XYZ file of C-alpha atoms in Angstrom:
304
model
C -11.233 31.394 13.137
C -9.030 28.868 14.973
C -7.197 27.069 12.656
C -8.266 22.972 11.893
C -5.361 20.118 12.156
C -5.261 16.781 9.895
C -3.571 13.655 11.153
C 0.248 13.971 10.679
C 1.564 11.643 7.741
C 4.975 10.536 9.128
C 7.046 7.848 8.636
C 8.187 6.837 12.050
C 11.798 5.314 11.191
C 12.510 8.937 9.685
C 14.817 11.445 11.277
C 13.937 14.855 10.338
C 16.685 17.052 8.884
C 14.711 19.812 7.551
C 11.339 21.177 8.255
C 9.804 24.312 6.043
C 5.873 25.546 5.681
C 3.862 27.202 3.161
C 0.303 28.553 3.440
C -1.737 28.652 0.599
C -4.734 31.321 0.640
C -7.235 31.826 -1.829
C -7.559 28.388 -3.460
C -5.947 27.376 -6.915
C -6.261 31.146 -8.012
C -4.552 32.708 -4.830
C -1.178 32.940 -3.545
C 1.256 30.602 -1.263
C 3.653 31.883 0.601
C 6.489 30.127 2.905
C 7.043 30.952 6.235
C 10.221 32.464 5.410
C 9.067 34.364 2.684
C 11.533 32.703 -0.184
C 8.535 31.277 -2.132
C 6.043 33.947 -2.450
C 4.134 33.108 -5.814
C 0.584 34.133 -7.015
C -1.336 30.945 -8.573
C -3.751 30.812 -11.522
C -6.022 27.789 -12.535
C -5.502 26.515 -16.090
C -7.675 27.058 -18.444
C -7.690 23.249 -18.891
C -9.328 22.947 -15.822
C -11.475 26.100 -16.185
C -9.586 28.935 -14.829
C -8.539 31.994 -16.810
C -4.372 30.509 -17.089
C -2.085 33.517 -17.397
C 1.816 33.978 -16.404
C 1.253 32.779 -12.761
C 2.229 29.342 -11.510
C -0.206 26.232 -10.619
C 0.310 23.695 -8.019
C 1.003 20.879 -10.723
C 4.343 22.518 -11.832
C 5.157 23.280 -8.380
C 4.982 19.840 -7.559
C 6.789 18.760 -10.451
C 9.491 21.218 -9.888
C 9.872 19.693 -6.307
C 9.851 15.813 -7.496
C 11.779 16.660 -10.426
C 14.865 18.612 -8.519
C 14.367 15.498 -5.182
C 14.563 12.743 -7.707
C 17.770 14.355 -9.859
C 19.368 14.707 -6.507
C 18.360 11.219 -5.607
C 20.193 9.893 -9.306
C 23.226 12.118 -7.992
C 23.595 10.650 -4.535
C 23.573 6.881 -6.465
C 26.405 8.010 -8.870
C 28.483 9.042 -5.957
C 27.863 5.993 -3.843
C 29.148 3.548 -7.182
C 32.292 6.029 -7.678
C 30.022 6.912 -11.422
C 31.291 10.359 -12.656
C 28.180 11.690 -14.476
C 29.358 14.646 -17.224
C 26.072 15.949 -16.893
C 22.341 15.441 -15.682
C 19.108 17.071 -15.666
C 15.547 15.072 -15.081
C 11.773 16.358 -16.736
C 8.919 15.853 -14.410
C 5.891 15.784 -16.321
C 2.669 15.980 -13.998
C -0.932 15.507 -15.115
C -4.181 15.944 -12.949
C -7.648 14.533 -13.899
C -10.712 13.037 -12.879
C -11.003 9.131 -11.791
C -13.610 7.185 -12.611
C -14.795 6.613 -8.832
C -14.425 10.400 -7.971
C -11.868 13.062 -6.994
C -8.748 13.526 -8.732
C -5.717 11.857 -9.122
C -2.188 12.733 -10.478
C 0.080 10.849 -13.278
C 3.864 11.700 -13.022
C 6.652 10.343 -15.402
C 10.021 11.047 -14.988
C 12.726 11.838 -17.856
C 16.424 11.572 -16.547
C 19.346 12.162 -19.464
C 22.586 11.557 -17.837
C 25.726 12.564 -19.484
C 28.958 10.924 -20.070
C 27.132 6.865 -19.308
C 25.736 4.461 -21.423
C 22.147 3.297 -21.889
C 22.781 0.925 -19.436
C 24.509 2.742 -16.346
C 21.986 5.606 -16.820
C 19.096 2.818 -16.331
C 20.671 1.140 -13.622
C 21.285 4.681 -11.997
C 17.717 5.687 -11.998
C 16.163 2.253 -10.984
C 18.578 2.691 -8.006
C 17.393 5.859 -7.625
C 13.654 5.238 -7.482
C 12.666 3.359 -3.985
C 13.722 4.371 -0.493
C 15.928 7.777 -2.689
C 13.180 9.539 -4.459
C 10.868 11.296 -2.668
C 7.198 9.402 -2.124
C 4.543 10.193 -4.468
C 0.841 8.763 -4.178
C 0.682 9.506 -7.792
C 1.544 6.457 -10.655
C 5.070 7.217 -11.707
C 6.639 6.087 -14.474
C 10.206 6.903 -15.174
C 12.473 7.057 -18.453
C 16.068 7.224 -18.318
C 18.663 8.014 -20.936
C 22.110 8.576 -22.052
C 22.629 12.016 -24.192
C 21.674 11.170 -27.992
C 19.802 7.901 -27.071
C 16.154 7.452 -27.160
C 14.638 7.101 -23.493
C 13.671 3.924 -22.840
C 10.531 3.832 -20.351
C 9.937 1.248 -17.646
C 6.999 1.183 -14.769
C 8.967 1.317 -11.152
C 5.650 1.526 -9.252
C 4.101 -1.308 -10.558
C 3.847 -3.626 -7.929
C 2.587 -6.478 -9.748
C 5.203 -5.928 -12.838
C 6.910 -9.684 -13.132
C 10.176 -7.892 -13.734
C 10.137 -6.572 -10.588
C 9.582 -9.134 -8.573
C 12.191 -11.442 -6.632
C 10.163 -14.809 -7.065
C 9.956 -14.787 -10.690
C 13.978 -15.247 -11.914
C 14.114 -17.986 -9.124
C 11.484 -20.297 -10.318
C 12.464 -19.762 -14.110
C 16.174 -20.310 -13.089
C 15.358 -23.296 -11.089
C 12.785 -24.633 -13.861
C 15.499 -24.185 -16.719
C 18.433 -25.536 -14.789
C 15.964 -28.695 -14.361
C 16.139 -29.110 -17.697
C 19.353 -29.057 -17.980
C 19.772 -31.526 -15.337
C 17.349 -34.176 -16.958
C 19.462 -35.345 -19.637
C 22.085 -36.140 -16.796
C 20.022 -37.683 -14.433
C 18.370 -39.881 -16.822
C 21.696 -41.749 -17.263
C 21.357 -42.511 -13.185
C 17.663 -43.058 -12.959
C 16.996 -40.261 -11.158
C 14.522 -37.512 -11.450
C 15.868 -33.984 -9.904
C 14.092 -34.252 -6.763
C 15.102 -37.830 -6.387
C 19.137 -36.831 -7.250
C 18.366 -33.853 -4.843
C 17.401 -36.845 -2.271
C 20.379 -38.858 -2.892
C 23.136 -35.906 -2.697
C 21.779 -35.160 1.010
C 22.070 -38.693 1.755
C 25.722 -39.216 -0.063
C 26.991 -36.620 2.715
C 25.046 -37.305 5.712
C 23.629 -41.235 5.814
C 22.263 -43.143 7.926
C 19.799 -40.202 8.856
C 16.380 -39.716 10.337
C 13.932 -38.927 8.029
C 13.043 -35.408 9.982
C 16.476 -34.924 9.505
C 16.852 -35.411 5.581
C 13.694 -33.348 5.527
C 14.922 -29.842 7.310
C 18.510 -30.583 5.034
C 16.222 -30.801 1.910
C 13.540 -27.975 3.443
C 10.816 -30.795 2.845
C 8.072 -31.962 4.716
C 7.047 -35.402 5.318
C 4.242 -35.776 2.923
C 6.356 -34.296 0.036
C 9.919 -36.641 1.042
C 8.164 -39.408 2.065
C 7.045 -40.172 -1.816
C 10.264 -39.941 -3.029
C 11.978 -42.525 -0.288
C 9.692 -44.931 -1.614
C 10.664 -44.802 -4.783
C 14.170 -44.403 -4.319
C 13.736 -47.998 -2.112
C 11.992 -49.340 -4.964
C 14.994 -48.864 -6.732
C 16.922 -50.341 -4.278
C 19.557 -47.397 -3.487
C 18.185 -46.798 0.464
C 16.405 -48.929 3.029
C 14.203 -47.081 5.689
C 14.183 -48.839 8.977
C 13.182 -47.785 12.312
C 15.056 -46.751 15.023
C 15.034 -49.619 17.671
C 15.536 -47.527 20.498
C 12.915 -44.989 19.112
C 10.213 -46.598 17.112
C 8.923 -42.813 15.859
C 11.863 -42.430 14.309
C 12.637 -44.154 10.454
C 16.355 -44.251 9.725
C 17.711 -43.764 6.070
C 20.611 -46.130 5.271
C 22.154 -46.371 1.449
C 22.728 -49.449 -0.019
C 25.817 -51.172 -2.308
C 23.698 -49.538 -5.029
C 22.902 -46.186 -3.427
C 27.064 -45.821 -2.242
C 28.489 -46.984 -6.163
C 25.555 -44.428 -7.652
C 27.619 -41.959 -6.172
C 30.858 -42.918 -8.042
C 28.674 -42.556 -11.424
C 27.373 -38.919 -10.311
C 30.289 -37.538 -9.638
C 30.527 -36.370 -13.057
C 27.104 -34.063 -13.127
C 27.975 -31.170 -11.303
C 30.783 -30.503 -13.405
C 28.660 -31.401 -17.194
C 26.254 -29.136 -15.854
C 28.711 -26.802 -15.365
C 29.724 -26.694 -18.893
C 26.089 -26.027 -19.977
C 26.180 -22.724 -18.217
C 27.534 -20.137 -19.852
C 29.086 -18.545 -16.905
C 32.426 -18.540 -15.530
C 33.052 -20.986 -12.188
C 33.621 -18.109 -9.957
C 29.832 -16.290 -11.096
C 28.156 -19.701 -10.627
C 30.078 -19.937 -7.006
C 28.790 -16.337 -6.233
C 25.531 -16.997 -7.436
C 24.984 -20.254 -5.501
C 26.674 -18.104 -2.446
C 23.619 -15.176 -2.910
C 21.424 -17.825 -3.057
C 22.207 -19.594 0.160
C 22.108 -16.319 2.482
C 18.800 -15.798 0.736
C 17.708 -19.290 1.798
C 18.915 -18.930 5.289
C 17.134 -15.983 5.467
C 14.056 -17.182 4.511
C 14.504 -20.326 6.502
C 14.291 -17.786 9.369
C 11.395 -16.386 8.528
C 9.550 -19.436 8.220
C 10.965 -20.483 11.234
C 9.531 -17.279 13.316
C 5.956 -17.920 11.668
């Protein structure tokens, strides 16, 4: 009988190092054998699945033996790339196999990683590192634990997709909607709300401006800006005139009352900075992070 091929599954960015291949005859109760002959195991079915069991292995603890030796190596690799001595480490793969709901099978897999001579901490931060483009890919729901000798293992999903934790969004819009609140107290001794002193600082370094222009400093569009140069020429710190040799385009001056607002601001940043409990140099790397991040996006957008 002439032998049937599947689709390759292949990552195309990867550069194959190693290659190996193991036949499997006779099913969950037969044997598999590699093409080298190193692995040359009989298989038995468990009796939880309605085989007889005995001494012989099963494909589940093959496959965790595989996942469980890739991953450790994977924690290993991290430690040496941070310059983190580890005193010792071993990691427990713990597969299960069952039925789904809309038919077949699927596989659970957690992962148990005790690292020696770390704390709590390192150990977590280790084997969150570990876990992504590291570990080897699994199709099955992995969930991993990592500890510290004599601790407790504390669990955490790292496949979750949808986990709020894990994604990059949510500590941006809770940072930016408690630092608000910090600002408003400020503010409210200038008259400003944060998008309007947001307005005003863009104009303080670069008026008289186009509007277009203020907008791509502030990354706002017209509908959102325009609202907010009303007001702030309600309140008689800009004007908004147009161009005379370009009636399209509205100029932004400030006025006597916009330019000495500017004198009375000059105390926020550095009040704010006193209501955040970091030191200068953390908030200057933080607002650093942020702005490549920003650029980068801006980018994006810019492509689309």
């Amino acid at each position: 009988m002439s032998p049937t091929g599947f689709p390759t599954q292949e990552d195309p960015t990867m550069k194959t190092l190693y290659q190996t291949q193991v036949t499997a005859e006779g099913g969950r109760a037969g044997h598999v054998r590699s093409a080298d002959g190193t692995l040359d195991l009989p298989l038995s079915l468990p009796r939880e699945l309605g085989g007889a069991g005995g001494a012989a292995t099963n494909p589940e603890q093959l496959f965790a033996a595989g996942y469980a030796a890739c991953f450790e190596n994977a924690v290993l690799h991290v430690a040496r790339g941070k310059q983190i001595k580890l005193a010792s480490t071993s990691v427990t793969a713990t597969v299960g196999i069952g039925p789904r709901e809309d038919g077949g099978f699927a596989l659970t897999v957690s992962l148990s990683a005790t690292l020696g001579g770390v704390d709590q901490a390192t150990a977590e931060a280790l084997v969150a590192a570990a876990h992504g483009p590291l570990a080897p890919p699994c199709w099955a729901d992995a969930a991993l634990a990592a500890r510290a000798p004599d601790r407790s293992p504390r669990e955490f999903s790292v496949n979750d997709v949808l986990a709020l934790d894990q994604q990059l969004c949510f500590p941006l819009y809770a940072a930016g909607h408690l630092l608000t609140r910090l600002y408003r107290p400020l503010l409210d001794e200038l008259g400003l709300t944060y998008p309007q002193y947001l307005v005003m600082l863009a104009c303080w370094q670069q008026a008289p401006c186009a509007v277009g222009d203020l907008g791509r400093r502030l990354y706002l569009d017209t509908g959102t800006l325009t609202p907010l140069l009303k007001r702030l020429e309600e309140q008689g710190l800009v004007t908004r005139t147009r161009d005379p040799d370009d009636q399209r385009r509205v100029v932004i001056e400030l006025t006597d009352a916009g330019r000495a607002l500017r004198e009375r601001a000059a105390k926020v940043p550095e009040a704010l900075a006193c209501k955040i409990p970091l030191e200068l140099d953390e908030i200057g790397a933080t607002r650093d992070v942020l702005r490549k991040l920003l650029d980068a996006l801006a980018t994006v957008d810019d492509r689309e």
